[in-house]
Each structure stands twice: as structure tokens, then as C-alpha cells.
Coordinates of C-alpha atoms and ligand atoms in Angstrom, one line a residue:
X1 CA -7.7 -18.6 -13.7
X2 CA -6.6 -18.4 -9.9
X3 CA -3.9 -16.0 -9.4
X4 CA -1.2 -16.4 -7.0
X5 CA 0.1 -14.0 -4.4
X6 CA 3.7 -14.2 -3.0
X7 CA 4.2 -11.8 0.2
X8 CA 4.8 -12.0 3.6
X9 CA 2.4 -14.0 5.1
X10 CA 2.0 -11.9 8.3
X11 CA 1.7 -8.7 7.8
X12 CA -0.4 -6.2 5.2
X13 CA 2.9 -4.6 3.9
X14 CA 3.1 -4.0 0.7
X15 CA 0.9 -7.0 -0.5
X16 CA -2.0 -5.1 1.0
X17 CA -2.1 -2.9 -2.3
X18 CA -2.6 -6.0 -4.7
X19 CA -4.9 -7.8 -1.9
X20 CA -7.3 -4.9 -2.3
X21 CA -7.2 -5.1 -5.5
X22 CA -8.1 -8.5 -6.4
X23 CA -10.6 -8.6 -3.4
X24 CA -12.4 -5.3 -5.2
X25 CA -12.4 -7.4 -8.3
X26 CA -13.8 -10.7 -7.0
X27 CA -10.9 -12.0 -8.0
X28 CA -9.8 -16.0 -7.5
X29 CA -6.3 -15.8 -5.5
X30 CA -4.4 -18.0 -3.2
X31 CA -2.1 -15.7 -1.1
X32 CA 0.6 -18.6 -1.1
X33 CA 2.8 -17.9 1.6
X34 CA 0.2 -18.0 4.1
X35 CA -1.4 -21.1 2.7
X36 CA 0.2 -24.7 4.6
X37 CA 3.7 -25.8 4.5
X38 CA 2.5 -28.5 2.3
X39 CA 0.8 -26.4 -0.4
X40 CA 4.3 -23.9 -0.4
X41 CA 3.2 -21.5 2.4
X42 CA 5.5 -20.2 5.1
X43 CA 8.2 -17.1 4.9
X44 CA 11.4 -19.8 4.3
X45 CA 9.2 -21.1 0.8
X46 CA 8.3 -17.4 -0.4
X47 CA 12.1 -16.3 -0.3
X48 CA 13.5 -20.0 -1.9
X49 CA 10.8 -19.4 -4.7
X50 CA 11.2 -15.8 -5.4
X51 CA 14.5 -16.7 -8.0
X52 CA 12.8 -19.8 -9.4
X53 CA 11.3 -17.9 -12.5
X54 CA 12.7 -16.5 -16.3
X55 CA 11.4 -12.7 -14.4
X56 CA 12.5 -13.7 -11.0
X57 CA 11.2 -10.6 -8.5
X58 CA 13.9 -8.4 -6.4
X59 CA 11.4 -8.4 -3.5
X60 CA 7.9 -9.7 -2.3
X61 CA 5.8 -9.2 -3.5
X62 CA 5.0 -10.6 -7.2
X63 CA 1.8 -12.2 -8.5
X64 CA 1.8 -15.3 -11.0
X65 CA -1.3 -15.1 -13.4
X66 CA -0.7 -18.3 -15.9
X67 CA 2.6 -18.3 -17.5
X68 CA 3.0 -14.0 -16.1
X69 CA 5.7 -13.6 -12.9
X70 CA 5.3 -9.5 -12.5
X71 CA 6.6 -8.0 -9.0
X72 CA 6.8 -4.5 -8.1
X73 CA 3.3 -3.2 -6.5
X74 CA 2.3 -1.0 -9.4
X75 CA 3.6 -3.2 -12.1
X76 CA 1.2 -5.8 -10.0
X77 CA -1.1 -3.3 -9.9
X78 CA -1.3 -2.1 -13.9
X79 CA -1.7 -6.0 -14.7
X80 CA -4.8 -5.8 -12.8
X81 CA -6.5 -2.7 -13.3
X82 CA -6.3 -3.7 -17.1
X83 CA -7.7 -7.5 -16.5
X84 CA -10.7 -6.3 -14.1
X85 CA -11.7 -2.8 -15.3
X86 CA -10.0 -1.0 -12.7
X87 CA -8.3 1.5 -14.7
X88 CA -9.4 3.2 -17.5
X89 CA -8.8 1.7 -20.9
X90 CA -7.1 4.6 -23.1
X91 CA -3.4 5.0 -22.6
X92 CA -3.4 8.5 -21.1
X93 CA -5.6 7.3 -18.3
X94 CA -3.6 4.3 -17.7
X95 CA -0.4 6.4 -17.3
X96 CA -2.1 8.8 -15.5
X97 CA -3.2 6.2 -12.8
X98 CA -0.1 4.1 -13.2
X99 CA 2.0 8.0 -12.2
X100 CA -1.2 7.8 -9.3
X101 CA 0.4 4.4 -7.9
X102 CA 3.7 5.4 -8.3
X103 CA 3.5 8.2 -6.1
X104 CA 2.1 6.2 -3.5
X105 CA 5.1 4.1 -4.1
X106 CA 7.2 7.0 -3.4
X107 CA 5.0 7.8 -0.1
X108 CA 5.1 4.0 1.4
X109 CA 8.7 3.7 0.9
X110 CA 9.1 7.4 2.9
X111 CA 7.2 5.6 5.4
X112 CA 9.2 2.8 6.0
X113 CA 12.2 5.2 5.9
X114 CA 10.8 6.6 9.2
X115 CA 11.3 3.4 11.8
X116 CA 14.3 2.5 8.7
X117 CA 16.0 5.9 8.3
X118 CA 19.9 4.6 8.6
X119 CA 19.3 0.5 7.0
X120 CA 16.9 -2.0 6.1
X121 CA 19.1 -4.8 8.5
X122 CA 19.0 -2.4 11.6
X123 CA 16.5 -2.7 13.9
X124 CA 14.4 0.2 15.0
X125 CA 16.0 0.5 18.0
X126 CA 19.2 0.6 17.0
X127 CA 18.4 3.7 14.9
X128 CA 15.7 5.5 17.2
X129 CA 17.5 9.2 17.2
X130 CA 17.8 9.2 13.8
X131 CA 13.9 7.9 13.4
X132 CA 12.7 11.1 15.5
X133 CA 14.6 13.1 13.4
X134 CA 13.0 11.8 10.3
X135 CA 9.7 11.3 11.8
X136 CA 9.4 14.7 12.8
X137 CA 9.7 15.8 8.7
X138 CA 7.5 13.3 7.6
X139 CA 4.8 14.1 9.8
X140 CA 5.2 18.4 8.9
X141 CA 5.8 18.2 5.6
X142 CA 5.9 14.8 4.0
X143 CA 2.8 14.3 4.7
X144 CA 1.3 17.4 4.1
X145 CA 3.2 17.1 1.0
X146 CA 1.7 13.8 -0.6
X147 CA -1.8 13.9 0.7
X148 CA -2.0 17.4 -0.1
X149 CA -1.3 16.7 -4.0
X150 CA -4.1 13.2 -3.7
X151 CA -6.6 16.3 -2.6
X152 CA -5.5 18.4 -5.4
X153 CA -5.9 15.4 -7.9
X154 CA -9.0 15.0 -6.7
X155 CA -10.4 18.6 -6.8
X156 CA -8.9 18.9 -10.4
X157 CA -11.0 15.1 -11.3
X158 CA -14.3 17.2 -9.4
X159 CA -17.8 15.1 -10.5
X160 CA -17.4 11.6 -9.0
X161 CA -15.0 11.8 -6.2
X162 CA -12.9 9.4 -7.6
X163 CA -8.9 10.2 -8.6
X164 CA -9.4 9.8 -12.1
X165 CA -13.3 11.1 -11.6
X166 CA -16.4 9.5 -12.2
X167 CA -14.8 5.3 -12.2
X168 CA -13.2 3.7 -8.8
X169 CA -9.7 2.8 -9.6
X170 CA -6.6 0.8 -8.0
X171 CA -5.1 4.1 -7.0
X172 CA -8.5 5.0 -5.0
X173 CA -7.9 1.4 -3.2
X174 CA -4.3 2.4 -2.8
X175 CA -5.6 5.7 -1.4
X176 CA -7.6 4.0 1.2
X177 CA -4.7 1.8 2.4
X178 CA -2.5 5.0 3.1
X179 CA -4.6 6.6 4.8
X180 CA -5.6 3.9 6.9
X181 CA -1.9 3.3 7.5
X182 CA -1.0 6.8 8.2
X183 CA -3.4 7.2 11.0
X184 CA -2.3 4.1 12.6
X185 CA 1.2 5.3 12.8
X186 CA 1.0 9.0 12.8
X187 CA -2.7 9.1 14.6
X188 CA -2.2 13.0 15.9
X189 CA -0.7 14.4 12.9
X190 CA -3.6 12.9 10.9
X191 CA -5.9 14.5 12.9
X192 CA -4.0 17.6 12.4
X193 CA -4.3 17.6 8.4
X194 CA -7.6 15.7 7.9
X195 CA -9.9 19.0 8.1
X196 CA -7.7 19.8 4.9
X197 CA -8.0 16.5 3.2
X198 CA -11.7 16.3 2.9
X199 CA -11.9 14.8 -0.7
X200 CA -8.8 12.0 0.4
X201 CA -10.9 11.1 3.3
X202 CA -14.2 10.8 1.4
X203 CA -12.6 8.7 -0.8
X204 CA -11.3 6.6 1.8
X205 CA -15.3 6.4 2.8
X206 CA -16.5 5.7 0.0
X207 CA -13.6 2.3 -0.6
X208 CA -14.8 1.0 2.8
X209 CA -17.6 0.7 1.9
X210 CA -17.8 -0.6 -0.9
X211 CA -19.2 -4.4 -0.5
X212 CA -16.1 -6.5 -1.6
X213 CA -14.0 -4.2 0.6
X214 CA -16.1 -4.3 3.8
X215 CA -16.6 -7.7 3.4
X216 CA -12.7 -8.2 3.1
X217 CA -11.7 -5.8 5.8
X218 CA -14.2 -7.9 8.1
X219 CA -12.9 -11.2 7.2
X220 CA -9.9 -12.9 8.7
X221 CA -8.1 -12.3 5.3
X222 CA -7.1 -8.8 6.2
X223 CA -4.2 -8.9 8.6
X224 CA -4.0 -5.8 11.5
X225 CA -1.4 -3.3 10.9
X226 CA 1.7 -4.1 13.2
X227 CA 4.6 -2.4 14.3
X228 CA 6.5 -5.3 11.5
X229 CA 4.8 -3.7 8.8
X230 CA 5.4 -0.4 6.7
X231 CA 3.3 1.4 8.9
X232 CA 4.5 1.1 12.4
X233 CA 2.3 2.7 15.6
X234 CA 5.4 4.1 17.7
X235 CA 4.0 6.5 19.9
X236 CA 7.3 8.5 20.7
X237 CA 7.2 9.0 16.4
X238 CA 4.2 10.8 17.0
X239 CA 3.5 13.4 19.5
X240 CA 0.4 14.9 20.3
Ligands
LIG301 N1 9.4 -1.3 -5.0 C1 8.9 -2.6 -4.5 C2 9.5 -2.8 -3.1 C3 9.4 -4.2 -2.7 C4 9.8 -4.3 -1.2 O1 10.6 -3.5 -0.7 N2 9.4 -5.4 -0.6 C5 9.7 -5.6 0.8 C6 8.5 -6.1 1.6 S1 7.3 -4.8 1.6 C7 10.8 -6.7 0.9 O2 10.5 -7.8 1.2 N3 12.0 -6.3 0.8 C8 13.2 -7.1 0.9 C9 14.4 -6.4 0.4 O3 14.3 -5.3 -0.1 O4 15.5 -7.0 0.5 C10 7.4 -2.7 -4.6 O5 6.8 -1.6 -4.5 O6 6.9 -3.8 -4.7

């Protein structure tokens, strides 16, 4: 079965999560919307779509496996970990990894709310005061804050180095993704915390390299970050 991913087609946003995902499984996936116009590609298709469906999605992005229309990242996210043993099997560990994703739901969507802090239709520079001001508590304390618990988690889990312990899960991907986000945005304050995130960053390692990953992050497949994505470079948000 070849799964079908509806996101933005140029940038890694919040489609990145699920692309790791199904590239860590080996999974078979078209990434529609940046397929031709002829096989339903393009930004116009992926919002005329979205409503076509019984569970039509609020937002990109959503993933179509057979008859299944799920959106929302960790909703995405659960559907896969369960199909391609990337979450544990019992039902606390499955919460306990689906409350993992969550949080880093929370944390992407603080993100955004840096360059975004006064509306979604604004541009960035339309709302640069107010972004300093909100940049400057993300980067002391809202940071600090989220990867600070993820180190915790991760001391609590101790033999394996994964979040949950000994197994690589979607949340470990997840992981990975934030914190190569984080220090393309916010390079000086992650420089600042990283000698207190020593687990986080090992497990940030230990993802690139795994084979599927590198391979991924080396291929064409794997859009560069962009100041149009979540995590947006702008050096006046980030002082040294
Ligand atoms: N909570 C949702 C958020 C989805 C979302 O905000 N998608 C963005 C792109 S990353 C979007 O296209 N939003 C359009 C909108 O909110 O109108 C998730 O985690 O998937």
C-alpha cells in the first residue's frame, strides 16, 4: 500500500514530522503536492482537495492510507508508529509517546508564534516589534522550558538513549527535527543550552545517523529549512 502525503510542497513545515517517519520506516509514499500538475501536485490542488473527504482535514497536512484520511501531525503520527513498529505496542507506551508528540506539537506551534505573534494573515514584517518581544521569551525560557523536560524524559528512560528507552520511536524522529529547526532559527541561544541538553542532542546523533535517515536527509527529498517554514532563520530574533 503506497501512502499519500498532502502538505506544502515547498517547505519541511509540519509535514517534516510524518516525512521522517515513513522515510525511517521504508515506507512507500507519494508526497502528492509536490508530485506534477497532472498527477494532483501543486499548492492550488492540495487546498481544493483538503474538503473532498467523509474526515476532511482543518489544515495540511493529512495522510491517506486506503480508505483512512487522518490529519493532525500526531494523529498522522500514532497511525504510523502502530503500522511500522515505531511505537511501542501496549497502551501506556503508546500514550506515553502519543503525550511525547504532543508536546512537540505544543513547541512547534510556539515556534511559529515567534515570526506570527499577532496573526497567521500578517506578514512578519508587519508584526516585527511584537516578534522581538516574543522571541526574546522563547529563546530564555521557552526553550529552556521544552527541551529541558525532552532531557528529563530521557534521563528518567536511562539504558538506551531513546525517549521511551531501549526502542527508537516517532517522537525521537520528532526530537531530531526540533532540534535541527531550533538551531537554524535560534543558532546562539542553542549553543547557549546545548551543554545542558546532552541526552536531546545525542539523540539527535544517533537519528541522523541512522541509514534511512541519512540517506533521506542527503537526498533531494528533504527540503532546506526557509524563512516560509515554522522555523524561520531571522537574525535580529536571535542575538548573540
Ligand atoms: N495542529 C495541526 C496544525 C496544522 C497546521 O497549522 N498546518 C499549517 C501548515 S504547517 C497550515 O497549513 N495551516 C493553515 C491554517 O491554519 O489555516 C498539526 O499539527 O498538524
Amino acid at each position: 500500500m503506497t501512502y499519500h502525503l498532502h502538505y506544502w510542497p515547498t517547505i519541511q513545515g509540519r509535514g517534516e514530522f510524518v516525512r521522517l517517519a515513513l522515510e525511517e520506516a521504508g515506507a512507500a509514499y507519494v508526497d502528492v503536492a509536490r508530485g506534477g500538475k497532472d498527477e494532483g501536485g501543486g499548492e492550488r490542488a492540495l487546498m481544493a482537495d483538503i474538503g473532498d473527504h467523509d474526515h476532511p482535514s482543518f489544515a495540511p497536512p493529512y495522510l491517506v492510507d486506503g480508505k483512512l484520511v487522518i490529519g493532525q501531525t500526531a494523529n498522522i503520527l500514532l497511525h504510523l508508529g502502530a503500522r511500522h513498529g515505531l511505537a511501542p505496542k501496549g497502551e501506556a507506551g503508546r500514550l506515553w509517546v502519543n503525550q511525547l508528540q504532543l508536546t512537540i506539537t505544543d513547541l512547534v506551534a510556539e515556534a511559529h508564534d515567534v515570526h506570527h505573534p499577532v496573526g497567521m494573515g500578517l506578514y512578519y514584517e508587519d508584526q516585527k516589534a511584537e516578534a522581538a518581544r516574543r522571541a526574546e521569551e522563547f529563546r530564555t525560557q521557552r526553550m529552556k522550558k521544552y527541551l529541558g523536560w525532552y532531557e528529563t524524559v530521557l534521563e528518567k528512560a536511562q539504558k538506551g538513549g531513546w525517549l521511551t528507552g531501549a526502542d527508537l520511536t516517532y517522537a525521537d524522529l520528532s526530537l531530531f527535527q526540533v532540534v535541527e529547526g531550533l538551531r537554524y532559527a535560534f543558532p546562539h541561544a542553542m549553543k547557549r543550552l546545548e551543554p545542558k541538553l546532552k541526552r536531546v542532542v545525542a539523540v539527535r546523533d544517533a537519528v541522523a545517523e541512522r541509514p534511512n535517515i541519512a540517506a533521506y536527509l542527503s537526498s533531494e527529498r528533504r527540503i532546506p529549512f526557509s524563512t516560509e517554514g515554522i522555523f524561520r532563520a531571522y537574525p535580529e530574533l536571535d542575538p548573540a
